[in-house]
Amino acid sequence: MSDVLDLVDVSVVRDGRALVDGVSWSVKEGERWVILGPNGAGKTTLLNVASSYLYPSSGSATILGERLGSVDVFELRPRIGMAGIAMAEKLPKRQTVLQTVLTAAYGMTATWNEDYDPVDEERARAFLDRLGMNDYLDRRFGTLSEGERKRTLIARAMMTDPELLLLDEPAAGLDLGGREDLVRRLGRLARDPYAPSMIMVTHHVEEIPPGFTHVLMIRQGKLLAAGPVETELNSRNLSRCFGLPLVVERVGDRWTAQGLPLK
Ligand SMILES: Nc1ncnc2c1ncn2[C@@H]1O[C@H](COP(=O)(O)OP(=O)(O)O)[C@@H](O)[C@H]1O
Ligand SMILES: [Mg+2]
């Protein structure tokens, strides 16, 4: 199987500090990865490298077979779907949900224009339907709740038919119902053999959708663990990652973690 992502000794240095520090990591086709780590660990920075929006200060990054630095990123970027907060802020608030998803087919943050392909509209509707956004097609993007906005962004990221889908804390800020709904939908996507390779960032093991196969843990820019969920997502690794004693448990096809009681 070919590599979707291959990082070799990648560092990202800003103001003399390594936000990502010597990370080597490879993602193969069909794998679904979750990135875990505390606030400020470098998760978003790592995802920005994977999306080709950030060049490593040193090391090499190969995305979908193309090496960053020797590829035209404008050809590479449409092959990558990215749903994160930074994206949401760039999108026009007055556009409807359907328009917000549909415009993804015509460049990053293009505004609405009547000249679209009905086939694209059909696809936009289908992705929104898959994310439970059927009743919101005509709502303005700026009026959506956090959960509705996140689901819209995921549908939007799917619109270009990406080979790699990157999700930065898709469940952050959702209430319990919203989180469970999203985790279920992402789980369904993760198990779809035709879905793109996926990398999702989160702080919480409770948000790992069933069907995610691999985990990467990062702390202070350094890779702590990377490999299959079954072997790497354990109490020892998670405790090192978050810097306190934690017990992680598998409950059915989901995960929970809690701190040990104080003595
Ligand atoms: N452009 C930048 N210049 C300097 N520091 C940055 C920049 N972007 C992020 N940081 C810092 O790098 C660290 C890692 O950030 P980030 O990747 O966003 O962490 P995470 O997503 O894991 O919370 C944080 O300490 C953050 O403040
Ligand atoms: Mg982040």
mmCIF file of N, CA, C and O in Angstrom, residues 90-95 99-100 102-104 106-115 156:
data_model
loop_
_atom_site.group_PDB
_atom_site.id
_atom_site.type_symbol
_atom_site.label_atom_id
_atom_site.label_comp_id
_atom_site.label_asym_id
_atom_site.label_seq_id
_atom_site.Cartn_x
_atom_site.Cartn_y
_atom_site.Cartn_z
ATOM 1 N N LYS A 90 -12.807 31.754 7.683
ATOM 2 C CA LYS A 90 -12.610 32.339 6.350
ATOM 3 C C LYS A 90 -13.885 32.323 5.519
ATOM 4 O O LYS A 90 -13.962 32.971 4.480
ATOM 5 N N LEU A 91 -14.882 31.559 5.943
ATOM 6 C CA LEU A 91 -16.065 31.380 5.096
ATOM 7 C C LEU A 91 -17.097 32.492 5.311
ATOM 8 O O LEU A 91 -17.330 32.907 6.446
ATOM 9 N N PRO A 92 -17.712 32.947 4.215
ATOM 10 C CA PRO A 92 -18.714 34.010 4.335
ATOM 11 C C PRO A 92 -19.894 33.551 5.188
ATOM 12 O O PRO A 92 -20.488 32.503 4.918
ATOM 13 N N LYS A 93 -20.242 34.344 6.202
ATOM 14 C CA LYS A 93 -21.307 33.969 7.131
ATOM 15 C C LYS A 93 -22.687 34.028 6.508
ATOM 16 O O LYS A 93 -23.628 33.401 6.981
ATOM 17 N N ARG A 94 -22.825 34.832 5.440
ATOM 18 C CA ARG A 94 -24.154 35.029 4.842
ATOM 19 C C ARG A 94 -24.550 33.920 3.877
ATOM 20 O O ARG A 94 -25.708 33.796 3.512
ATOM 21 N N GLN A 95 -23.560 33.142 3.443
ATOM 22 C CA GLN A 95 -23.894 32.048 2.533
ATOM 23 C C GLN A 95 -24.738 30.993 3.241
ATOM 24 O O GLN A 95 -24.565 30.763 4.434
ATOM 25 N N GLN A 99 -24.756 26.443 -0.070
ATOM 26 C CA GLN A 99 -23.761 27.226 -0.811
ATOM 27 C C GLN A 99 -22.359 27.042 -0.220
ATOM 28 O O GLN A 99 -21.374 26.933 -0.950
ATOM 29 N N THR A 100 -22.293 26.988 1.096
ATOM 30 C CA THR A 100 -21.002 26.847 1.779
ATOM 31 C C THR A 100 -20.308 25.550 1.357
ATOM 32 O O THR A 100 -19.095 25.527 1.138
ATOM 33 N N LEU A 102 -21.168 23.739 -1.431
ATOM 34 C CA LEU A 102 -21.053 23.736 -2.894
ATOM 35 C C LEU A 102 -19.846 24.539 -3.381
ATOM 36 O O LEU A 102 -19.151 24.129 -4.321
ATOM 37 N N THR A 103 -19.564 25.665 -2.747
ATOM 38 C CA THR A 103 -18.457 26.512 -3.213
ATOM 39 C C THR A 103 -17.098 25.832 -3.044
ATOM 40 O O THR A 103 -16.129 26.241 -3.681
ATOM 41 N N ALA A 104 -17.026 24.803 -2.223
ATOM 42 C CA ALA A 104 -15.759 24.074 -2.061
ATOM 43 C C ALA A 104 -15.295 23.513 -3.402
ATOM 44 O O ALA A 104 -14.103 23.349 -3.648
ATOM 45 N N TYR A 106 -15.375 24.984 -6.084
ATOM 46 C CA TYR A 106 -14.880 26.068 -6.951
ATOM 47 C C TYR A 106 -13.790 26.882 -6.268
ATOM 48 O O TYR A 106 -13.719 28.092 -6.428
ATOM 49 N N GLY A 107 -12.975 26.241 -5.477
ATOM 50 C CA GLY A 107 -11.867 26.958 -4.832
ATOM 51 C C GLY A 107 -12.165 27.223 -3.383
ATOM 52 O O GLY A 107 -13.311 27.188 -2.950
ATOM 53 N N MET A 108 -11.128 27.504 -2.647
ATOM 54 C CA MET A 108 -11.187 27.535 -1.198
ATOM 55 C C MET A 108 -12.370 28.260 -0.574
ATOM 56 O O MET A 108 -13.179 27.676 0.113
ATOM 57 N N THR A 109 -12.447 29.560 -0.752
ATOM 58 C CA THR A 109 -13.493 30.297 -0.040
ATOM 59 C C THR A 109 -14.324 31.150 -0.997
ATOM 60 O O THR A 109 -14.820 32.209 -0.641
ATOM 61 N N ALA A 110 -14.431 30.669 -2.225
ATOM 62 C CA ALA A 110 -15.167 31.417 -3.248
ATOM 63 C C ALA A 110 -16.574 31.763 -2.769
ATOM 64 O O ALA A 110 -17.189 30.996 -2.044
ATOM 65 N N THR A 111 -17.047 32.903 -3.174
ATOM 66 C CA THR A 111 -18.422 33.252 -2.819
ATOM 67 C C THR A 111 -19.372 32.711 -3.863
ATOM 68 O O THR A 111 -18.985 32.249 -4.928
ATOM 69 N N TRP A 112 -20.625 32.800 -3.560
ATOM 70 C CA TRP A 112 -21.657 32.193 -4.368
ATOM 71 C C TRP A 112 -21.775 32.825 -5.739
ATOM 72 O O TRP A 112 -21.697 34.025 -5.899
ATOM 73 N N ASN A 113 -21.934 31.961 -6.723
ATOM 74 C CA ASN A 113 -22.264 32.478 -8.058
ATOM 75 C C ASN A 113 -23.191 31.460 -8.704
ATOM 76 O O ASN A 113 -23.132 30.279 -8.420
ATOM 77 N N GLU A 114 -24.111 31.946 -9.505
ATOM 78 C CA GLU A 114 -25.206 31.107 -10.004
ATOM 79 C C GLU A 114 -24.741 29.978 -10.920
ATOM 80 O O GLU A 114 -25.459 29.039 -11.182
ATOM 81 N N ASP A 115 -23.506 30.127 -11.382
ATOM 82 C CA ASP A 115 -23.007 29.293 -12.444
ATOM 83 C C ASP A 115 -22.393 28.008 -11.904
ATOM 84 O O ASP A 115 -21.191 27.850 -11.890
ATOM 85 N N ARG A 156 -18.224 19.963 3.657
ATOM 86 C CA ARG A 156 -17.488 20.822 2.727
ATOM 87 C C ARG A 156 -16.129 20.222 2.373
ATOM 88 O O ARG A 156 -15.714 20.238 1.217
#
